[in-house]
C-alpha cells in the first residue's frame, strides 16, 4: 500500500518549505473563518498533488482540534474537464447519489451551499491539473467558485480554492479571477535533485519493507 501511486505518507520528504507556506496561506480559514486561495505550480513529478492531499488532511485535523469543521475534495480536471462535471464531483462529496444530469451549475452550487450551511463546514476545493479545465471550459468556473467562496453565512466564508497546474495558470484566468489569486499566493515546486529522490525512495522503502529486506543499492 505504501508504494502505491495514491499513497500519501504522514510526512513528505523535502516539501517542508511548501507545506510551511500553505500553512501560512490557509491559517485564516481556521482562525478567522475566511476563504483563501492558492496556486501550486511546478513540472510533473514534483509532489504537488501529494503535498495538497497531505496539507488538506492536516488542515482538517488541525481545525477539528480547534472545534472548527473543515473538509476538502480533490477534482481531477483531466477526467472532469467541463464546468458541470467538475462542480458535480464537488456536490457528490456530500451527496454521492446526486444525479449526473438535469441540474445547471447555478442549481448545483445552490445545493452545495445548503450542504455546507447544514454541516457548518468550510470546504477546500482542490482543482488538480486546473489548466486542462481552464483551456477547455474557460475561466468562468474559477470566477464562480471564488465568488461563491466569499459569500458569508453567520460571518463564515464557505469555500477556499487550491489550483494545481504544470502551466502558468495566470495566462488562462480573466482579470477578475487573477485579482483573487495574488502572485504571492503561488507555491512553487522545483524538480527534485537525485539526492532528494533517493531520500524519498528510502523513506518509502522503510514504510513498505521489513528491516534488512533490501540493501542501500
mmCIF file of C-alpha atoms in Angstrom:
data_model
loop_
_atom_site.group_PDB
_atom_site.id
_atom_site.type_symbol
_atom_site.label_atom_id
_atom_site.label_comp_id
_atom_site.label_asym_id
_atom_site.label_seq_id
_atom_site.Cartn_x
_atom_site.Cartn_y
_atom_site.Cartn_z
ATOM 1 C CA UNK A 1 0.000 0.000 0.000
ATOM 2 C CA UNK A 2 2.761 2.435 0.937
ATOM 3 C CA UNK A 3 4.343 2.022 -2.513
ATOM 4 C CA UNK A 4 1.126 2.728 -4.430
ATOM 5 C CA UNK A 5 0.814 5.846 -6.572
ATOM 6 C CA UNK A 6 -2.042 7.207 -4.443
ATOM 7 C CA UNK A 7 -0.460 6.684 -1.029
ATOM 8 C CA UNK A 8 0.290 9.917 0.850
ATOM 9 C CA UNK A 9 2.749 9.480 3.749
ATOM 10 C CA UNK A 10 2.326 11.300 7.062
ATOM 11 C CA UNK A 11 5.454 13.332 6.321
ATOM 12 C CA UNK A 12 6.540 14.421 2.863
ATOM 13 C CA UNK A 13 10.304 14.451 2.433
ATOM 14 C CA UNK A 14 11.807 17.690 1.005
ATOM 15 C CA UNK A 15 8.476 19.513 0.771
ATOM 16 C CA UNK A 16 8.654 21.202 4.186
ATOM 17 C CA UNK A 17 9.006 24.723 2.690
ATOM 18 C CA UNK A 18 5.890 24.290 0.529
ATOM 19 C CA UNK A 19 3.898 22.890 3.473
ATOM 20 C CA UNK A 20 5.012 25.826 5.614
ATOM 21 C CA UNK A 21 3.812 28.333 3.002
ATOM 22 C CA UNK A 22 0.443 26.556 2.700
ATOM 23 C CA UNK A 23 0.042 26.690 6.496
ATOM 24 C CA UNK A 24 0.681 30.443 6.377
ATOM 25 C CA UNK A 25 -1.769 30.965 3.486
ATOM 26 C CA UNK A 26 -4.639 28.876 4.874
ATOM 27 C CA UNK A 27 -4.303 29.719 8.581
ATOM 28 C CA UNK A 28 -7.118 32.362 8.277
ATOM 29 C CA UNK A 29 -9.551 29.603 7.205
ATOM 30 C CA UNK A 30 -9.448 28.171 10.732
ATOM 31 C CA UNK A 31 -8.536 31.240 12.764
ATOM 32 C CA UNK A 32 -10.733 33.888 11.090
ATOM 33 C CA UNK A 33 -13.372 31.897 9.109
ATOM 34 C CA UNK A 34 -12.078 33.430 5.860
ATOM 35 C CA UNK A 35 -11.690 31.797 2.447
ATOM 36 C CA UNK A 36 -8.202 31.565 0.962
ATOM 37 C CA UNK A 37 -6.863 30.684 -2.487
ATOM 38 C CA UNK A 38 -3.529 29.344 -3.680
ATOM 39 C CA UNK A 39 -1.835 28.083 -6.838
ATOM 40 C CA UNK A 40 0.558 25.112 -6.686
ATOM 41 C CA UNK A 41 2.805 25.117 -9.725
ATOM 42 C CA UNK A 42 5.715 23.006 -10.976
ATOM 43 C CA UNK A 43 6.558 20.362 -13.555
ATOM 44 C CA UNK A 44 5.276 16.789 -13.496
ATOM 45 C CA UNK A 45 6.521 14.581 -10.630
ATOM 46 C CA UNK A 46 7.378 17.373 -8.198
ATOM 47 C CA UNK A 47 4.918 16.351 -5.461
ATOM 48 C CA UNK A 48 2.199 18.981 -5.989
ATOM 49 C CA UNK A 49 -0.787 16.636 -5.654
ATOM 50 C CA UNK A 50 0.701 14.646 -2.760
ATOM 51 C CA UNK A 51 1.501 17.892 -0.913
ATOM 52 C CA UNK A 52 -2.031 19.221 -1.482
ATOM 53 C CA UNK A 53 -3.562 15.979 -0.148
ATOM 54 C CA UNK A 54 -1.274 15.843 2.891
ATOM 55 C CA UNK A 55 -1.838 19.513 3.677
ATOM 56 C CA UNK A 56 -5.644 19.321 3.356
ATOM 57 C CA UNK A 57 -5.809 16.238 5.588
ATOM 58 C CA UNK A 58 -3.629 18.012 8.170
ATOM 59 C CA UNK A 59 -5.729 21.189 7.931
ATOM 60 C CA UNK A 60 -8.891 19.178 8.576
ATOM 61 C CA UNK A 61 -7.303 17.566 11.661
ATOM 62 C CA UNK A 62 -5.984 20.910 12.936
ATOM 63 C CA UNK A 63 -9.420 22.534 12.521
ATOM 64 C CA UNK A 64 -11.064 19.670 14.409
ATOM 65 C CA UNK A 65 -8.775 20.316 17.389
ATOM 66 C CA UNK A 66 -9.920 23.960 17.317
ATOM 67 C CA UNK A 67 -13.611 22.842 17.260
ATOM 68 C CA UNK A 68 -13.945 24.022 13.638
ATOM 69 C CA UNK A 69 -15.211 21.996 10.698
ATOM 70 C CA UNK A 70 -13.047 21.983 7.565
ATOM 71 C CA UNK A 71 -13.351 19.422 4.782
ATOM 72 C CA UNK A 72 -11.734 19.044 1.368
ATOM 73 C CA UNK A 73 -12.367 17.489 -2.019
ATOM 74 C CA UNK A 74 -9.961 16.926 -4.912
ATOM 75 C CA UNK A 75 -11.187 17.207 -8.506
ATOM 76 C CA UNK A 76 -9.073 15.564 -11.210
ATOM 77 C CA UNK A 77 -9.625 18.101 -14.005
ATOM 78 C CA UNK A 78 -8.135 15.828 -16.654
ATOM 79 C CA UNK A 79 -11.011 13.418 -16.018
ATOM 80 C CA UNK A 80 -13.547 16.142 -15.144
ATOM 81 C CA UNK A 81 -12.744 18.742 -17.772
ATOM 82 C CA UNK A 82 -16.091 20.554 -18.058
ATOM 83 C CA UNK A 83 -17.629 23.053 -15.632
ATOM 84 C CA UNK A 84 -20.645 20.879 -14.868
ATOM 85 C CA UNK A 85 -18.592 17.693 -14.408
ATOM 86 C CA UNK A 86 -16.172 19.428 -12.007
ATOM 87 C CA UNK A 87 -18.957 21.010 -9.919
ATOM 88 C CA UNK A 88 -20.910 17.729 -9.902
ATOM 89 C CA UNK A 89 -17.872 15.964 -8.406
ATOM 90 C CA UNK A 90 -17.818 18.539 -5.588
ATOM 91 C CA UNK A 91 -21.574 18.096 -4.944
ATOM 92 C CA UNK A 92 -21.039 14.296 -4.934
ATOM 93 C CA UNK A 93 -18.663 14.720 -1.991
ATOM 94 C CA UNK A 94 -21.705 15.273 0.246
ATOM 95 C CA UNK A 95 -24.338 13.600 -1.943
ATOM 96 C CA UNK A 96 -22.808 10.533 -3.655
ATOM 97 C CA UNK A 97 -26.101 9.631 -5.369
ATOM 98 C CA UNK A 98 -26.781 13.094 -6.777
ATOM 99 C CA UNK A 99 -27.986 12.733 -10.424
ATOM 100 C CA UNK A 100 -25.317 13.438 -13.036
ATOM 101 C CA UNK A 101 -27.592 15.432 -15.339
ATOM 102 C CA UNK A 102 -30.572 17.741 -15.254
ATOM 103 C CA UNK A 103 -29.111 20.456 -12.997
ATOM 104 C CA UNK A 104 -27.435 23.710 -14.024
ATOM 105 C CA UNK A 105 -24.180 24.864 -12.403
ATOM 106 C CA UNK A 106 -26.082 27.590 -10.522
ATOM 107 C CA UNK A 107 -28.502 24.975 -9.137
ATOM 108 C CA UNK A 108 -25.660 22.639 -8.143
ATOM 109 C CA UNK A 109 -23.844 25.465 -6.333
ATOM 110 C CA UNK A 110 -27.080 26.308 -4.507
ATOM 111 C CA UNK A 111 -27.344 22.672 -3.370
ATOM 112 C CA UNK A 112 -23.677 22.686 -2.322
ATOM 113 C CA UNK A 113 -24.297 25.858 -0.302
ATOM 114 C CA UNK A 114 -27.174 24.162 1.561
ATOM 115 C CA UNK A 115 -24.931 21.183 2.364
ATOM 116 C CA UNK A 116 -22.187 23.482 3.687
ATOM 117 C CA UNK A 117 -24.675 25.503 5.739
ATOM 118 C CA UNK A 118 -26.278 22.380 7.192
ATOM 119 C CA UNK A 119 -22.911 20.886 8.181
ATOM 120 C CA UNK A 120 -21.410 24.265 9.218
ATOM 121 C CA UNK A 121 -18.284 23.258 7.321
ATOM 122 C CA UNK A 122 -15.704 25.162 5.272
ATOM 123 C CA UNK A 123 -14.730 23.270 2.106
ATOM 124 C CA UNK A 124 -11.340 23.419 0.377
ATOM 125 C CA UNK A 125 -11.814 22.578 -3.314
ATOM 126 C CA UNK A 126 -8.590 21.318 -4.926
ATOM 127 C CA UNK A 127 -8.607 21.512 -8.729
ATOM 128 C CA UNK A 128 -5.797 19.197 -9.861
ATOM 129 C CA UNK A 129 -4.472 19.920 -13.374
ATOM 130 C CA UNK A 130 -6.650 23.032 -13.386
ATOM 131 C CA UNK A 131 -5.045 24.225 -16.644
ATOM 132 C CA UNK A 132 -6.802 21.378 -18.510
ATOM 133 C CA UNK A 133 -10.193 22.540 -17.210
ATOM 134 C CA UNK A 134 -9.449 26.205 -17.940
ATOM 135 C CA UNK A 135 -8.325 25.508 -21.512
ATOM 136 C CA UNK A 136 -11.462 23.506 -22.253
ATOM 137 C CA UNK A 137 -14.114 25.384 -20.243
ATOM 138 C CA UNK A 138 -12.622 28.881 -19.861
ATOM 139 C CA UNK A 139 -12.031 30.881 -16.665
ATOM 140 C CA UNK A 140 -15.696 31.393 -15.711
ATOM 141 C CA UNK A 141 -15.715 28.404 -13.337
ATOM 142 C CA UNK A 142 -12.920 29.952 -11.239
ATOM 143 C CA UNK A 143 -14.796 33.246 -11.035
ATOM 144 C CA UNK A 144 -17.979 31.443 -9.915
ATOM 145 C CA UNK A 145 -16.203 29.368 -7.268
ATOM 146 C CA UNK A 146 -14.222 32.282 -5.812
ATOM 147 C CA UNK A 147 -17.318 34.483 -5.587
ATOM 148 C CA UNK A 148 -19.271 31.558 -4.128
ATOM 149 C CA UNK A 149 -16.485 31.010 -1.574
ATOM 150 C CA UNK A 150 -16.573 34.636 -0.436
ATOM 151 C CA UNK A 151 -20.306 34.566 0.358
ATOM 152 C CA UNK A 152 -20.782 34.569 4.120
ATOM 153 C CA UNK A 153 -23.112 32.535 6.333
ATOM 154 C CA UNK A 154 -23.164 33.549 10.009
ATOM 155 C CA UNK A 155 -19.948 35.505 9.420
ATOM 156 C CA UNK A 156 -18.190 32.498 7.864
ATOM 157 C CA UNK A 157 -16.943 32.207 4.297
ATOM 158 C CA UNK A 158 -17.799 28.834 2.784
ATOM 159 C CA UNK A 159 -15.182 27.713 0.255
ATOM 160 C CA UNK A 160 -11.453 28.009 -0.410
ATOM 161 C CA UNK A 161 -9.733 27.075 -3.656
ATOM 162 C CA UNK A 162 -6.426 25.422 -4.440
ATOM 163 C CA UNK A 163 -5.355 25.185 -8.089
ATOM 164 C CA UNK A 164 -2.647 22.720 -9.146
ATOM 165 C CA UNK A 165 -1.028 23.253 -12.534
ATOM 166 C CA UNK A 166 2.096 22.440 -14.515
ATOM 167 C CA UNK A 167 1.477 25.505 -16.710
ATOM 168 C CA UNK A 168 1.304 29.221 -15.921
ATOM 169 C CA UNK A 169 -2.289 29.429 -14.727
ATOM 170 C CA UNK A 170 -2.436 33.221 -14.766
ATOM 171 C CA UNK A 171 -2.381 33.269 -18.577
ATOM 172 C CA UNK A 172 -5.653 31.313 -18.526
ATOM 173 C CA UNK A 173 -7.524 33.410 -15.931
ATOM 174 C CA UNK A 174 -9.554 36.550 -16.624
ATOM 175 C CA UNK A 175 -8.849 39.845 -14.816
ATOM 176 C CA UNK A 176 -11.473 39.335 -12.087
ATOM 177 C CA UNK A 177 -10.138 35.872 -11.192
ATOM 178 C CA UNK A 178 -6.491 36.984 -11.365
ATOM 179 C CA UNK A 179 -7.178 39.637 -8.717
ATOM 180 C CA UNK A 180 -8.389 36.874 -6.355
ATOM 181 C CA UNK A 181 -5.279 34.733 -6.943
ATOM 182 C CA UNK A 182 -2.467 37.040 -5.911
ATOM 183 C CA UNK A 183 1.029 36.257 -7.166
ATOM 184 C CA UNK A 184 2.089 35.965 -3.522
ATOM 185 C CA UNK A 185 -0.301 33.011 -3.207
ATOM 186 C CA UNK A 186 1.777 30.919 -5.624
ATOM 187 C CA UNK A 187 3.578 27.915 -4.121
ATOM 188 C CA UNK A 188 6.369 26.749 -6.434
ATOM 189 C CA UNK A 189 7.630 23.178 -6.680
ATOM 190 C CA UNK A 190 11.107 22.732 -8.146
ATOM 191 C CA UNK A 191 12.385 19.450 -9.546
ATOM 192 C CA UNK A 192 13.825 17.014 -7.018
ATOM 193 C CA UNK A 193 17.597 16.503 -7.026
ATOM 194 C CA UNK A 194 18.928 12.941 -7.274
ATOM 195 C CA UNK A 195 19.791 13.036 -3.538
ATOM 196 C CA UNK A 196 16.239 14.150 -2.696
ATOM 197 C CA UNK A 197 14.757 11.368 -4.858
ATOM 198 C CA UNK A 198 16.985 8.865 -3.034
ATOM 199 C CA UNK A 199 15.645 10.134 0.318
ATOM 200 C CA UNK A 200 12.053 9.734 -0.928
ATOM 201 C CA UNK A 201 12.656 6.161 -2.117
ATOM 202 C CA UNK A 202 14.468 5.324 1.145
ATOM 203 C CA UNK A 203 11.575 6.694 3.229
ATOM 204 C CA UNK A 204 9.015 4.699 1.234
ATOM 205 C CA UNK A 205 11.153 1.557 1.459
ATOM 206 C CA UNK A 206 11.293 1.901 5.260
ATOM 207 C CA UNK A 207 7.485 2.092 5.322
ATOM 208 C CA UNK A 208 6.997 -0.820 2.920
ATOM 209 C CA UNK A 209 9.597 -3.448 3.869
ATOM 210 C CA UNK A 210 10.898 -5.252 6.933
ATOM 211 C CA UNK A 211 14.326 -4.154 8.202
ATOM 212 C CA UNK A 212 17.105 -5.647 6.092
ATOM 213 C CA UNK A 213 14.801 -6.724 3.271
ATOM 214 C CA UNK A 214 16.681 -4.521 0.821
ATOM 215 C CA UNK A 215 20.170 -3.007 0.838
ATOM 216 C CA UNK A 216 21.256 0.540 0.036
ATOM 217 C CA UNK A 217 21.988 -0.280 -3.619
#
